[in-house]
Coordinates of C-alpha atoms in Angstrom, one line a residue:
M8 CA 10.9 -91.3 -19.4
K9 CA 11.1 -89.5 -22.7
F10 CA 13.2 -86.4 -23.1
T11 CA 12.1 -83.4 -25.1
S12 CA 14.1 -82.5 -28.1
R13 CA 15.2 -79.2 -26.6
L14 CA 16.7 -81.1 -23.7
K15 CA 18.6 -83.5 -25.9
R16 CA 19.9 -80.8 -28.1
N17 CA 21.3 -78.8 -25.2
V18 CA 23.0 -81.7 -23.6
L19 CA 25.0 -82.2 -26.8
T20 CA 25.7 -78.5 -26.9
I21 CA 27.3 -78.7 -23.4
L22 CA 29.5 -81.5 -24.7
G23 CA 30.7 -79.3 -27.5
F24 CA 31.8 -76.6 -25.0
L25 CA 33.4 -79.3 -22.8
L26 CA 35.6 -80.4 -25.7
L27 CA 37.4 -77.1 -26.0
A28 CA 38.1 -77.2 -22.2
Q29 CA 39.6 -80.6 -22.6
L30 CA 42.2 -80.1 -25.3
S31 CA 45.3 -80.2 -23.0
S32 CA 46.1 -83.4 -21.3
S33 CA 48.8 -81.9 -19.1
Q34 CA 47.2 -78.7 -17.8
L35 CA 44.0 -78.1 -15.9
S36 CA 43.8 -74.3 -16.3
Q37 CA 45.8 -71.2 -17.3
S38 CA 48.2 -70.5 -14.5
D39 CA 49.7 -67.1 -13.5
S40 CA 53.3 -68.5 -13.8
T41 CA 52.7 -69.6 -17.4
R42 CA 51.2 -66.2 -18.3
T43 CA 54.2 -64.5 -16.8
E44 CA 56.5 -66.8 -18.7
L45 CA 54.7 -66.1 -22.0
S46 CA 54.8 -62.3 -21.3
S47 CA 58.6 -62.6 -20.7
L48 CA 59.0 -64.5 -23.9
L49 CA 57.1 -61.8 -25.8
D50 CA 59.0 -58.9 -24.3
S51 CA 62.4 -60.7 -25.0
F52 CA 61.5 -61.3 -28.6
I53 CA 60.1 -57.8 -29.4
T54 CA 63.2 -56.1 -28.0
Q55 CA 65.6 -58.0 -30.2
D56 CA 66.8 -56.6 -33.5
D57 CA 65.8 -58.3 -36.8
E58 CA 69.0 -60.5 -37.0
E59 CA 68.7 -61.7 -33.4
K60 CA 65.0 -62.5 -34.0
A61 CA 65.8 -64.6 -37.1
D62 CA 68.4 -66.5 -35.2
D63 CA 66.2 -67.0 -32.1
L64 CA 63.0 -67.7 -34.0
L65 CA 63.0 -71.5 -33.8
Q66 CA 63.8 -71.5 -30.1
T67 CA 61.0 -69.0 -29.4
L68 CA 58.4 -71.0 -31.3
E69 CA 59.4 -74.2 -29.5
K70 CA 58.9 -72.4 -26.2
A71 CA 55.6 -70.9 -27.4
W72 CA 53.9 -74.1 -28.3
K73 CA 54.9 -75.7 -25.0
L74 CA 53.3 -72.7 -23.2
Q75 CA 50.1 -72.7 -25.2
Q76 CA 47.3 -73.7 -22.9
I77 CA 43.5 -73.6 -22.5
G78 CA 42.1 -70.1 -22.9
V79 CA 42.5 -67.1 -25.2
K80 CA 45.7 -65.1 -24.4
A81 CA 46.4 -61.7 -25.7
E82 CA 50.1 -62.4 -25.2
M83 CA 50.1 -65.4 -27.5
Q84 CA 48.3 -63.5 -30.3
A85 CA 50.8 -60.6 -29.9
L86 CA 53.7 -63.0 -30.1
L87 CA 52.3 -64.6 -33.3
D88 CA 51.7 -61.2 -34.8
S89 CA 55.4 -60.3 -34.1
I90 CA 56.7 -63.6 -35.6
E91 CA 54.5 -63.7 -38.7
P92 CA 56.6 -61.3 -40.9
L93 CA 59.5 -63.6 -40.5
I94 CA 57.6 -66.7 -41.7
N95 CA 57.4 -68.0 -45.2
T96 CA 55.2 -71.1 -45.3
K97 CA 56.3 -71.9 -48.8
N98 CA 59.6 -73.0 -47.4
L99 CA 59.9 -76.5 -45.9
E100 CA 61.5 -75.5 -42.5
R101 CA 60.7 -76.5 -39.0
K102 CA 60.1 -72.9 -37.8
D103 CA 57.3 -72.6 -40.4
F104 CA 55.7 -75.8 -39.1
L105 CA 55.8 -74.7 -35.5
F106 CA 54.4 -71.3 -36.4
L107 CA 51.4 -72.9 -38.2
L108 CA 51.0 -75.4 -35.3
V109 CA 50.7 -72.6 -32.7
K110 CA 48.7 -70.3 -35.0
S111 CA 46.0 -73.0 -35.8
R112 CA 45.4 -73.8 -32.2
N113 CA 45.2 -70.1 -31.3
E114 CA 42.6 -69.7 -34.0
L115 CA 40.7 -72.6 -32.6
F116 CA 40.7 -70.8 -29.2
H117 CA 39.2 -67.8 -30.9
H118 CA 36.5 -69.9 -32.7
Q119 CA 38.0 -69.2 -36.1
Y120 CA 37.4 -72.8 -37.3
A121 CA 37.9 -72.3 -41.0
L122 CA 41.2 -70.5 -40.5
A123 CA 42.4 -73.1 -38.0
L124 CA 41.6 -75.9 -40.5
E125 CA 43.4 -74.1 -43.3
D126 CA 46.5 -73.5 -41.2
G127 CA 46.3 -77.0 -39.8
A128 CA 46.3 -78.5 -43.3
K129 CA 49.3 -76.4 -44.3
A130 CA 51.1 -77.6 -41.2
L131 CA 50.5 -81.2 -42.2
E132 CA 52.6 -80.5 -45.3
F133 CA 55.6 -80.1 -42.9
E134 CA 54.8 -83.4 -41.2
K135 CA 58.3 -84.8 -41.7
L136 CA 59.7 -81.9 -39.7
S137 CA 57.5 -82.5 -36.7
K138 CA 57.9 -84.5 -33.5
P139 CA 55.3 -87.1 -32.4
D140 CA 53.8 -85.0 -29.6
E141 CA 53.6 -82.0 -31.9
L142 CA 51.8 -84.1 -34.6
I143 CA 49.3 -85.4 -32.0
Y144 CA 48.7 -81.8 -30.9
L145 CA 48.0 -80.8 -34.6
H146 CA 45.6 -83.7 -35.3
S147 CA 43.8 -82.8 -32.1
T148 CA 43.3 -79.2 -33.3
I149 CA 42.0 -80.3 -36.7
A150 CA 39.7 -82.9 -35.1
T151 CA 38.2 -80.3 -32.7
C152 CA 37.5 -77.9 -35.5
H153 CA 35.7 -80.6 -37.4
Y154 CA 33.7 -81.4 -34.3
Y155 CA 32.6 -77.9 -33.9
T156 CA 31.4 -77.7 -37.5
S157 CA 29.5 -81.1 -37.0
S158 CA 31.9 -83.0 -39.4
Y159 CA 32.0 -86.0 -37.1
E160 CA 33.5 -88.5 -39.5
K161 CA 36.4 -86.2 -40.3
A162 CA 36.8 -85.5 -36.5
L163 CA 37.1 -89.2 -35.8
Q164 CA 39.6 -89.7 -38.7
S165 CA 41.9 -87.0 -37.2
H166 CA 41.6 -88.4 -33.6
F167 CA 42.4 -91.9 -34.8
K168 CA 45.5 -90.6 -36.6
A169 CA 46.5 -89.1 -33.3
M170 CA 45.9 -92.4 -31.6
E171 CA 48.1 -94.3 -34.0
I172 CA 51.0 -91.9 -33.4
C173 CA 50.5 -92.1 -29.6
E174 CA 50.4 -96.0 -29.6
A175 CA 53.7 -95.9 -31.5
N176 CA 55.2 -93.6 -28.9
Q177 CA 53.9 -94.9 -25.6
E178 CA 56.3 -92.8 -23.6
L179 CA 54.1 -89.8 -24.3
D180 CA 51.3 -91.0 -22.1
C181 CA 48.7 -89.4 -24.4
L182 CA 46.2 -92.3 -24.8
P183 CA 43.7 -91.3 -22.0
G184 CA 43.2 -87.8 -23.6
I185 CA 42.7 -89.2 -27.1
Y186 CA 40.3 -91.8 -25.9
N187 CA 38.3 -89.1 -24.2
N188 CA 38.3 -87.0 -27.3
I189 CA 37.0 -89.9 -29.4
S190 CA 34.3 -90.6 -26.8
V191 CA 33.1 -87.0 -27.1
V192 CA 32.8 -87.3 -30.9
Y193 CA 30.8 -90.5 -30.6
M194 CA 28.5 -88.8 -28.1
G195 CA 28.0 -86.1 -30.8
T196 CA 26.8 -88.8 -33.2
G197 CA 24.6 -90.5 -30.6
D198 CA 26.6 -93.7 -30.7
W199 CA 26.4 -94.2 -26.9
E200 CA 27.8 -97.8 -27.0
K201 CA 31.0 -96.6 -28.7
A202 CA 31.2 -93.6 -26.5
Q203 CA 31.0 -95.7 -23.3
E204 CA 33.7 -98.1 -24.8
Y205 CA 36.2 -95.3 -25.3
T206 CA 35.3 -93.6 -22.0
S207 CA 36.0 -96.9 -20.1
K208 CA 39.4 -97.1 -22.0
A209 CA 40.2 -93.5 -20.9
L210 CA 39.4 -94.3 -17.3
D211 CA 41.6 -97.4 -17.3
Q212 CA 44.5 -95.7 -19.0
A213 CA 44.2 -92.6 -16.8
A214 CA 44.3 -94.7 -13.6
A215 CA 47.3 -96.7 -15.0
I216 CA 49.5 -93.6 -15.4
N217 CA 47.9 -91.6 -12.6
N218 CA 46.6 -88.8 -14.8
A219 CA 44.0 -87.0 -12.6
F220 CA 42.9 -84.6 -15.4
E221 CA 42.0 -87.2 -18.0
R222 CA 40.3 -89.3 -15.2
S223 CA 38.1 -86.3 -14.4
R224 CA 37.3 -85.9 -18.1
A225 CA 36.3 -89.5 -18.4
I226 CA 34.1 -89.3 -15.3
G227 CA 32.2 -86.3 -16.8
N228 CA 31.8 -88.1 -20.1
M229 CA 30.5 -91.2 -18.3
A230 CA 27.9 -89.1 -16.5
I231 CA 26.6 -87.7 -19.7
I232 CA 26.4 -91.1 -21.3
Y233 CA 24.3 -92.4 -18.4
A234 CA 22.0 -89.4 -18.6
E235 CA 21.4 -89.9 -22.3
Q236 CA 20.5 -93.5 -21.6
G237 CA 18.0 -92.5 -18.9
D238 CA 19.9 -93.7 -15.8
F239 CA 19.7 -90.4 -14.0
D240 CA 20.8 -91.7 -10.6
K241 CA 24.1 -93.0 -11.9
S242 CA 24.5 -89.9 -14.1
E243 CA 24.2 -87.6 -11.1
E244 CA 26.6 -89.8 -9.0
W245 CA 29.3 -89.4 -11.8
F246 CA 28.6 -85.7 -12.2
L247 CA 29.1 -85.0 -8.5
K248 CA 32.3 -87.1 -8.5
D249 CA 33.6 -84.9 -11.4
L250 CA 32.5 -81.6 -9.7
A251 CA 34.3 -82.5 -6.5
I252 CA 37.6 -82.9 -8.5
Y253 CA 37.2 -79.5 -10.2
L254 CA 36.3 -77.7 -7.0
E255 CA 39.2 -79.3 -5.2
T256 CA 41.7 -78.3 -7.9
G257 CA 40.2 -74.8 -8.3
D258 CA 39.3 -75.4 -12.0
S259 CA 36.4 -72.9 -12.1
I260 CA 35.8 -73.1 -15.9
S261 CA 35.3 -76.9 -15.8
A262 CA 33.3 -76.6 -12.7
A263 CA 30.9 -74.1 -14.4
K264 CA 30.4 -76.6 -17.3
N265 CA 29.7 -79.4 -14.8
Y266 CA 27.1 -77.3 -13.0
N267 CA 25.4 -76.8 -16.4
N268 CA 25.4 -80.6 -16.9
L269 CA 23.8 -81.1 -13.5
G270 CA 21.2 -78.5 -14.3
R271 CA 20.4 -80.2 -17.5
L272 CA 20.1 -83.5 -15.7
K273 CA 17.6 -82.0 -13.2
E274 CA 15.7 -80.4 -16.0
M275 CA 15.3 -83.8 -17.7
Q276 CA 13.7 -85.0 -14.4
Q277 CA 11.5 -81.9 -14.3
N278 CA 13.0 -80.8 -11.0
Y279 CA 13.1 -77.1 -12.1
D280 CA 14.0 -75.5 -8.8
R281 CA 17.1 -77.6 -8.5
A282 CA 17.9 -77.2 -12.2
L283 CA 17.7 -73.4 -11.8
Y284 CA 20.1 -73.6 -8.8
Y285 CA 22.7 -75.5 -10.7
Y286 CA 22.4 -73.3 -13.9
Q287 CA 22.8 -70.2 -11.8
K288 CA 25.9 -71.6 -10.1
G289 CA 27.4 -72.5 -13.4
L290 CA 26.6 -69.0 -14.8
D291 CA 28.1 -67.3 -11.8
L292 CA 31.4 -69.2 -12.2
A293 CA 31.4 -68.6 -16.0
I294 CA 31.0 -64.8 -15.4
S295 CA 33.8 -64.9 -12.8
Q296 CA 36.2 -66.5 -15.4
N297 CA 34.9 -64.5 -18.3
D298 CA 34.2 -67.8 -20.2
I299 CA 32.0 -66.4 -23.0
Q300 CA 31.0 -69.8 -24.4
S301 CA 29.7 -71.0 -21.0
M302 CA 28.1 -67.6 -20.3
A303 CA 26.2 -67.7 -23.6
L304 CA 24.9 -71.2 -22.8
G305 CA 24.3 -70.3 -19.1
Y306 CA 22.1 -67.3 -20.0
Q307 CA 20.0 -69.5 -22.3
N308 CA 19.6 -72.2 -19.7
V309 CA 18.8 -69.9 -16.8
G310 CA 16.4 -68.0 -19.1
W311 CA 14.5 -71.2 -20.0
L312 CA 14.2 -72.2 -16.3
E313 CA 13.0 -68.8 -15.3
H314 CA 10.3 -69.2 -17.9
K315 CA 9.4 -72.7 -16.7
T316 CA 9.0 -71.3 -13.1
G317 CA 6.8 -68.4 -14.3
N318 CA 9.3 -65.5 -14.3
N319 CA 8.9 -64.5 -18.0
A320 CA 10.3 -61.0 -17.7
K321 CA 13.6 -62.3 -16.2
A322 CA 13.6 -65.1 -18.7
L323 CA 13.5 -62.7 -21.6
E324 CA 16.3 -60.6 -20.1
Y325 CA 18.5 -63.8 -19.9
F326 CA 17.5 -64.9 -23.4
D327 CA 18.6 -61.5 -24.9
L328 CA 21.9 -61.7 -23.1
G329 CA 22.5 -65.2 -24.4
V330 CA 21.7 -64.3 -28.0
A331 CA 24.0 -61.2 -27.9
M332 CA 26.9 -63.4 -26.7
T333 CA 26.2 -66.1 -29.2
Q334 CA 26.3 -63.4 -32.0
K335 CA 29.6 -62.2 -30.6
L336 CA 31.0 -65.7 -30.8
G337 CA 30.0 -65.9 -34.4
N338 CA 28.7 -69.5 -34.1
R339 CA 25.8 -69.6 -36.5
D340 CA 24.6 -73.0 -35.5
K341 CA 24.2 -71.9 -31.9
L342 CA 22.6 -68.6 -32.9
R343 CA 20.1 -70.5 -35.0
D344 CA 19.1 -72.7 -32.0
A345 CA 18.8 -69.5 -29.8
Y346 CA 16.4 -68.0 -32.3
F347 CA 14.4 -71.2 -32.2
N348 CA 14.3 -71.2 -28.4
L349 CA 13.0 -67.6 -28.4
S350 CA 10.3 -68.5 -30.9
E351 CA 9.2 -71.3 -28.6
F352 CA 9.3 -69.0 -25.6
Y353 CA 7.1 -66.3 -27.3
D354 CA 4.7 -69.0 -28.5
T355 CA 4.2 -70.4 -25.0
I356 CA 3.4 -66.9 -23.6
D357 CA 0.8 -66.3 -26.4
K358 CA 2.8 -63.7 -28.4
P359 CA 2.4 -65.2 -31.9
R360 CA 3.8 -62.1 -33.7
K361 CA 7.1 -62.2 -31.8
A362 CA 7.2 -66.0 -32.1
L363 CA 6.8 -65.8 -35.9
E364 CA 9.5 -63.1 -36.0
Y365 CA 12.1 -65.3 -34.4
Y366 CA 10.9 -68.4 -36.3
I367 CA 11.6 -66.5 -39.5
K368 CA 15.1 -65.6 -38.2
Y369 CA 15.6 -69.2 -37.4
H370 CA 14.3 -70.4 -40.7
D371 CA 16.3 -67.8 -42.8
L372 CA 19.6 -68.6 -40.9
N373 CA 19.0 -72.3 -41.3
E374 CA 18.3 -72.0 -45.0
S375 CA 21.5 -69.9 -45.3
I376 CA 23.6 -72.6 -43.6
V377 CA 22.1 -75.4 -45.7
G378 CA 22.3 -73.3 -48.8
E379 CA 26.0 -72.7 -48.4
E380 CA 26.6 -76.4 -48.0
R381 CA 24.7 -77.1 -51.2
L382 CA 26.6 -74.4 -53.1
K383 CA 29.9 -75.9 -51.9
A384 CA 28.8 -79.4 -53.1
I385 CA 27.7 -77.9 -56.4
S386 CA 31.0 -76.1 -56.8
E387 CA 33.0 -79.3 -56.1
L388 CA 30.9 -81.1 -58.7
E389 CA 31.5 -78.4 -61.3
V390 CA 35.3 -78.5 -60.7
K391 CA 35.2 -82.3 -61.2
Y392 CA 33.1 -82.0 -64.3
E393 CA 35.4 -79.3 -65.8
T394 CA 38.5 -81.4 -65.0
Q395 CA 37.0 -84.4 -66.7
Q396 CA 36.1 -82.4 -69.7
K397 CA 39.6 -81.1 -70.1
E398 CA 41.0 -84.6 -69.8
N399 CA 38.5 -85.8 -72.4
E400 CA 39.5 -83.0 -74.8
L401 CA 43.2 -83.9 -74.4
L402 CA 42.5 -87.5 -75.0
K403 CA 40.5 -86.6 -78.1
L404 CA 43.2 -84.4 -79.5
S405 CA 45.8 -87.1 -78.9
K406 CA 43.7 -89.7 -80.6
Q407 CA 43.0 -87.4 -83.6
K408 CA 46.8 -86.7 -83.9
Q409 CA 47.6 -90.4 -83.9
E410 CA 44.8 -91.1 -86.5
G411 CA 46.2 -88.3 -88.7
E412 CA 49.7 -89.7 -88.6
I413 CA 48.4 -93.2 -89.5
V414 CA 46.4 -91.7 -92.4
I415 CA 49.4 -89.9 -93.8
A416 CA 51.8 -92.8 -93.4
K417 CA 49.5 -95.6 -94.6
Q418 CA 46.8 -93.7 -96.5
N419 CA 46.3 -96.3 -99.3
R420 CA 46.3 -99.4 -97.3
R421 CA 44.3 -98.2 -94.3
M422 CA 41.6 -96.3 -96.1
R423 CA 39.0 -99.1 -95.8
Q424 CA 39.9 -99.7 -92.2
L425 CA 39.6 -96.0 -91.5
Y426 CA 36.1 -95.9 -93.0
F427 CA 35.1 -98.9 -91.0
G428 CA 36.6 -97.3 -87.8
L429 CA 34.7 -94.1 -88.5
G430 CA 31.5 -96.0 -89.0
A431 CA 32.0 -97.9 -85.7
I432 CA 32.7 -94.6 -83.9
A433 CA 29.6 -93.0 -85.4
L434 CA 27.5 -96.0 -84.4
I435 CA 28.9 -95.9 -80.9
G436 CA 28.3 -92.2 -80.8
I437 CA 24.7 -92.6 -81.9
L438 CA 24.1 -95.3 -79.3
G439 CA 25.8 -93.2 -76.7
F440 CA 23.7 -90.2 -77.6
V441 CA 20.5 -92.2 -77.4
L442 CA 21.5 -93.6 -74.0
F443 CA 22.5 -90.2 -72.8
R444 CA 19.3 -88.7 -74.0
Q445 CA 17.3 -91.4 -72.2
R446 CA 19.2 -90.9 -69.0
L447 CA 18.7 -87.1 -69.3
Q448 CA 15.0 -87.6 -69.7
N449 CA 14.8 -89.9 -66.7
K450 CA 16.9 -87.4 -64.7
K451 CA 14.6 -84.5 -65.7
Q452 CA 11.5 -86.5 -64.9
H453 CA 12.9 -87.4 -61.4
E454 CA 13.9 -83.8 -60.8
L455 CA 10.4 -82.7 -61.8
I456 CA 8.9 -85.1 -59.3
L457 CA 11.2 -83.9 -56.6
A458 CA 10.4 -80.3 -57.4
I459 CA 6.7 -81.0 -57.2
S460 CA 7.1 -82.8 -53.9
E461 CA 9.3 -80.0 -52.4
T462 CA 6.7 -77.4 -53.7
Q463 CA 3.9 -79.4 -52.1
T464 CA 5.9 -79.6 -48.8
E465 CA 6.6 -75.8 -48.8
E466 CA 2.9 -75.1 -49.6
R467 CA 1.8 -77.4 -46.7
K468 CA 4.2 -75.5 -44.4
R469 CA 2.8 -72.1 -45.5
I470 CA -0.8 -73.2 -45.2
A471 CA -0.2 -74.8 -41.8
Q472 CA 1.6 -71.6 -40.6
D473 CA -1.3 -69.4 -41.9
L474 CA -3.9 -71.6 -40.2
H475 CA -1.9 -71.5 -36.9
D476 CA -1.0 -67.8 -36.9
S477 CA -3.9 -66.2 -38.7
I478 CA -7.1 -68.2 -38.3
G479 CA -5.9 -69.8 -35.0
G480 CA -5.1 -66.4 -33.6
S481 CA -8.4 -64.9 -34.7
L482 CA -10.3 -67.8 -33.1
A483 CA -8.4 -67.5 -29.9
L484 CA -9.2 -63.7 -29.8
T485 CA -12.9 -64.4 -30.6
K486 CA -13.1 -66.9 -27.8
S487 CA -11.5 -64.5 -25.4
K488 CA -14.2 -61.8 -26.3
F489 CA -17.0 -64.4 -25.8
E490 CA -15.6 -65.3 -22.4
M491 CA -15.5 -61.7 -21.4
A492 CA -19.1 -61.2 -22.5
K493 CA -20.1 -64.3 -20.6
Q494 CA -18.6 -63.0 -17.4
K495 CA -20.6 -59.8 -17.7
M496 CA -23.9 -61.7 -18.0
N497 CA -25.7 -62.6 -14.8
E498 CA -27.0 -65.8 -16.2
P499 CA -25.3 -66.9 -19.5
S500 CA -27.8 -68.2 -21.9
P501 CA -27.7 -71.8 -23.3
E502 CA -27.0 -70.2 -26.7
M503 CA -23.9 -68.5 -25.3
E504 CA -22.6 -71.8 -23.8
S505 CA -23.3 -73.6 -27.1
A506 CA -21.5 -70.9 -29.1
L507 CA -18.4 -71.2 -26.8
S508 CA -18.4 -75.0 -27.1
T509 CA -18.7 -74.8 -30.9
L510 CA -15.8 -72.2 -31.0
E511 CA -13.6 -74.5 -28.9
Q512 CA -14.3 -77.4 -31.2
T513 CA -13.5 -75.2 -34.3
T514 CA -10.2 -74.0 -32.7
N515 CA -9.2 -77.6 -32.0
Q516 CA -10.1 -78.7 -35.5
V517 CA -8.0 -75.8 -37.0
R518 CA -5.1 -76.8 -34.8
Q519 CA -5.4 -80.4 -35.9
I520 CA -5.6 -79.5 -39.6
S521 CA -2.5 -77.4 -39.2
H522 CA -0.7 -80.3 -37.6
N523 CA -1.8 -82.8 -40.2
L524 CA -0.6 -80.5 -43.0
M525 CA 2.9 -80.1 -41.5
P526 CA 3.6 -81.5 -38.1
G527 CA 5.5 -79.0 -35.9
E528 CA 7.6 -81.7 -34.3
L529 CA 8.9 -82.8 -37.7
V530 CA 9.9 -79.3 -38.8
R531 CA 11.5 -78.4 -35.4
F532 CA 13.1 -81.6 -34.2
G533 CA 13.1 -84.1 -37.0
L534 CA 11.8 -87.5 -37.9
V535 CA 12.4 -89.4 -34.7
A536 CA 10.7 -86.8 -32.5
A537 CA 7.7 -86.6 -34.9
I538 CA 7.1 -90.4 -35.0
N539 CA 7.3 -90.4 -31.1
T540 CA 4.7 -87.7 -31.0
L541 CA 2.5 -89.5 -33.5
L542 CA 2.5 -92.7 -31.4
E543 CA 2.0 -90.8 -28.2
N544 CA -1.2 -89.4 -29.5
L545 CA -2.7 -92.9 -30.1
N546 CA -5.4 -94.1 -27.8
E547 CA -3.7 -96.6 -25.5
G548 CA -6.9 -98.8 -25.6
E549 CA -6.7 -98.8 -29.3
I550 CA -3.3 -100.4 -29.9
N551 CA 0.0 -100.9 -28.0
A552 CA 2.7 -99.1 -30.1
Q553 CA 6.5 -99.2 -29.7
F554 CA 9.2 -97.3 -31.5
L555 CA 13.0 -97.9 -31.5
S556 CA 15.6 -96.0 -33.4
N557 CA 19.4 -95.5 -33.5
Q558 CA 19.0 -92.2 -35.5
G559 CA 19.4 -90.0 -32.4
E560 CA 19.3 -86.2 -33.1
E561 CA 20.8 -86.4 -36.6
R562 CA 18.6 -84.8 -39.2
L563 CA 17.9 -86.2 -42.7
E564 CA 17.2 -84.2 -45.8
P565 CA 13.8 -82.4 -45.5
L566 CA 12.4 -84.3 -48.4
K567 CA 13.3 -87.7 -46.9
E568 CA 12.0 -86.7 -43.5
I569 CA 8.6 -85.7 -44.7
Q570 CA 8.2 -88.7 -47.1
L571 CA 9.2 -91.2 -44.4
Y572 CA 6.9 -89.5 -41.9
R573 CA 4.0 -89.8 -44.4
I574 CA 4.8 -93.4 -45.0
V575 CA 4.6 -94.1 -41.2
Q576 CA 1.3 -92.1 -41.1
E577 CA -0.1 -94.2 -44.1
A578 CA 1.0 -97.5 -42.6
L579 CA -0.5 -96.5 -39.2
Q580 CA -3.9 -95.7 -40.7
N581 CA -3.9 -99.0 -42.6
V582 CA -3.2 -100.9 -39.3
L583 CA -5.9 -99.1 -37.4
K584 CA -8.5 -99.4 -40.1
H585 CA -7.9 -102.9 -41.4
A586 CA -5.5 -105.0 -39.4
S587 CA -7.4 -105.5 -36.1
A588 CA -4.0 -105.6 -34.5
K589 CA -3.2 -105.4 -30.8
N590 CA 0.5 -104.5 -31.1
L591 CA 2.5 -102.4 -33.4
F592 CA 6.3 -102.2 -33.6
I593 CA 8.2 -99.6 -35.6
Q594 CA 12.0 -99.6 -36.0
L595 CA 14.1 -96.9 -37.8
N596 CA 17.9 -97.7 -38.1
K597 CA 20.6 -95.8 -40.0
H598 CA 23.5 -97.8 -41.4
K599 CA 26.5 -96.7 -43.4
E600 CA 24.9 -96.5 -46.8
H601 CA 21.1 -96.8 -46.2
L602 CA 18.3 -96.2 -43.8
V603 CA 15.9 -99.1 -42.8
L604 CA 12.3 -98.5 -41.7
M605 CA 10.4 -101.6 -40.5
I606 CA 6.7 -101.5 -39.5
E607 CA 5.3 -104.7 -38.0
D608 CA 1.8 -105.6 -36.6
D609 CA 0.2 -108.7 -35.3
G610 CA -3.1 -108.2 -37.1
K611 CA -5.0 -110.4 -39.5
G612 CA -2.6 -109.9 -42.4
I613 CA -3.0 -108.7 -46.0
M614 CA -5.1 -110.8 -48.4
Y615 CA -3.6 -111.0 -51.9
S616 CA -6.5 -109.1 -53.4
T617 CA -5.8 -106.1 -51.2
T618 CA -2.1 -105.8 -51.7
E619 CA -2.7 -103.0 -54.3
G620 CA -5.0 -100.9 -52.1
I621 CA -4.7 -97.1 -52.1
G622 CA -2.6 -97.0 -48.9
L623 CA 0.0 -99.4 -50.1
K624 CA 0.1 -97.7 -53.5
N625 CA 0.9 -94.4 -51.8
I626 CA 3.6 -96.0 -49.7
K627 CA 5.2 -97.6 -52.9
Q628 CA 5.1 -94.3 -54.7
R629 CA 6.8 -92.4 -51.8
V630 CA 9.5 -95.2 -51.6
Q631 CA 10.1 -94.9 -55.4
L632 CA 10.5 -91.1 -55.1
L633 CA 13.3 -91.7 -52.5
K634 CA 14.9 -94.4 -54.8
G635 CA 14.3 -97.0 -52.1
I636 CA 13.3 -100.7 -51.9
F637 CA 9.9 -101.7 -50.6
S638 CA 8.8 -105.2 -49.6
I639 CA 5.8 -106.8 -47.7
D640 CA 5.8 -110.0 -45.7
S641 CA 2.2 -111.0 -44.8
A642 CA -0.1 -113.9 -44.5
P643 CA -3.7 -114.4 -43.0
D644 CA -3.7 -114.3 -39.2
R645 CA 0.1 -113.9 -39.1
G646 CA 0.3 -110.1 -39.2
T647 CA 2.2 -107.9 -41.6
I648 CA 5.8 -106.6 -41.9
L649 CA 6.6 -103.6 -44.1
N650 CA 10.3 -103.3 -44.9
I651 CA 11.6 -100.1 -46.5
Q652 CA 15.2 -99.4 -47.4
I653 CA 16.3 -95.8 -48.4
P654 CA 19.8 -94.9 -49.6
V655 CA 21.5 -92.1 -47.6

């Protein structure tokens, strides 16, 4: 069974919310006794005079970080605000480290990821003043911030640092929680084998030390892993185990997230009534706990299921609530996805104007996010370039000074050597300039090709959109008017039937042209989804096609996605037209430094005289544009293998 891209994307979204609820390995939820203790600590500190506060500061901070739990507490923020005037993070003192430790985690709870990372980095400068459990806590905070900003490699680095410290201090019993955290990050990358490996480790370690909380986390993670691999029965079995633990312990926040996961599982199986039941249960629990993250997700999920079951008015009400809460959270990635869901919703209920309005919002926000990343990369390159220029200038000045001193001290004896040296330098400079100019020309030529390709892609998108929204909409309206006229006629004429048939064919042709110009699956969901759709549209009697990929939901650069998609299209056309093949196998695998696309058929092979046909020339040109490597392995009656390697 294949999943839709919307379903896959939302399963991973649930994982993201789960991670924040899993940061503490010693507490299941915020307890009344802890809140009372924190309030007492705040009152005691505020009532002290300045001298007493300064003397008691270290002890207050040590208590505060021990009391810091899951959830956003007004008391903790108030305590931090009271302490901050007494802190000077330029001093290397333990109180400053503890303040930054608690502050960064509190900023994480408030979804202020950039601030949390900044304060976490400052706290690491005080690493020698920390205790092992505090340092593990800090690395967990930093890793979680990276996870929420989709910096998975950095998240893993911080979690592995926490694991090293924990392994060196086994009396802390922290390994199950860290294994669970690592598993969640691997789930975010789509590496289900690694995710299952670390989840199994978490289960074993949690059982060994009788840690019920981390065992529950591992059970939930295992359920999601089975769901993503298509084993829905096992997934539901593990989810229900996890839900029973949460309900038994009274952990309503985690139970709400578990209901969301069960709903997603049922939606994957197209059991919409049961999915809606689970989503509603999760939303009700999230509302009762005022868990805004789960509420925002819950409204989106319930809204989509209300739409799937035909209740569009109620669906729109829930969608609007979900968007409003997502805006309040300030999570632009989730807001971008919410706009995209609304665009799809309006498109399916034949409201193209509203669909276009939300698609533009989605597109603009996505471009803003991508643009900021590009600007940041450019800024980093500029800093490196300026630093290198200054170093070169200093080296040049130093060299000139040395040469000047040599000239003054040994002017008569060294004059000839100096002339020779200057000549050599000039020659090297000329050669260097020629090489630099050649490289610059090559670079400009490549940039021009890229610009042309990107312009063509954008123009294809615009034309496809115009065909779909303008001409497609007009044809649909015309057809509707013809249908109404036909219903008013007692006996529709053959001419009327013929006109309706022609109009239907024209509408389908416009839709197909729009799709060929810029496939909607590619723009919305990426290369893997687009190739799946391309193969699903093949006539089963025509060829047996299979596609495997480890790419998951991770998106490539837009230029690479469209060029690789066109390569697959071109190869598929060649196979269907010329190969007389019965089977086609396509494999797309991402490695550390490159992406490999292999297309194999069992047809009659490529004769030597045809290896430079138009189709293969087009493929070679696209591979060259991506700075890749292209090879062909073929022989008569032995089929053909196209192997393409693209740097990432």
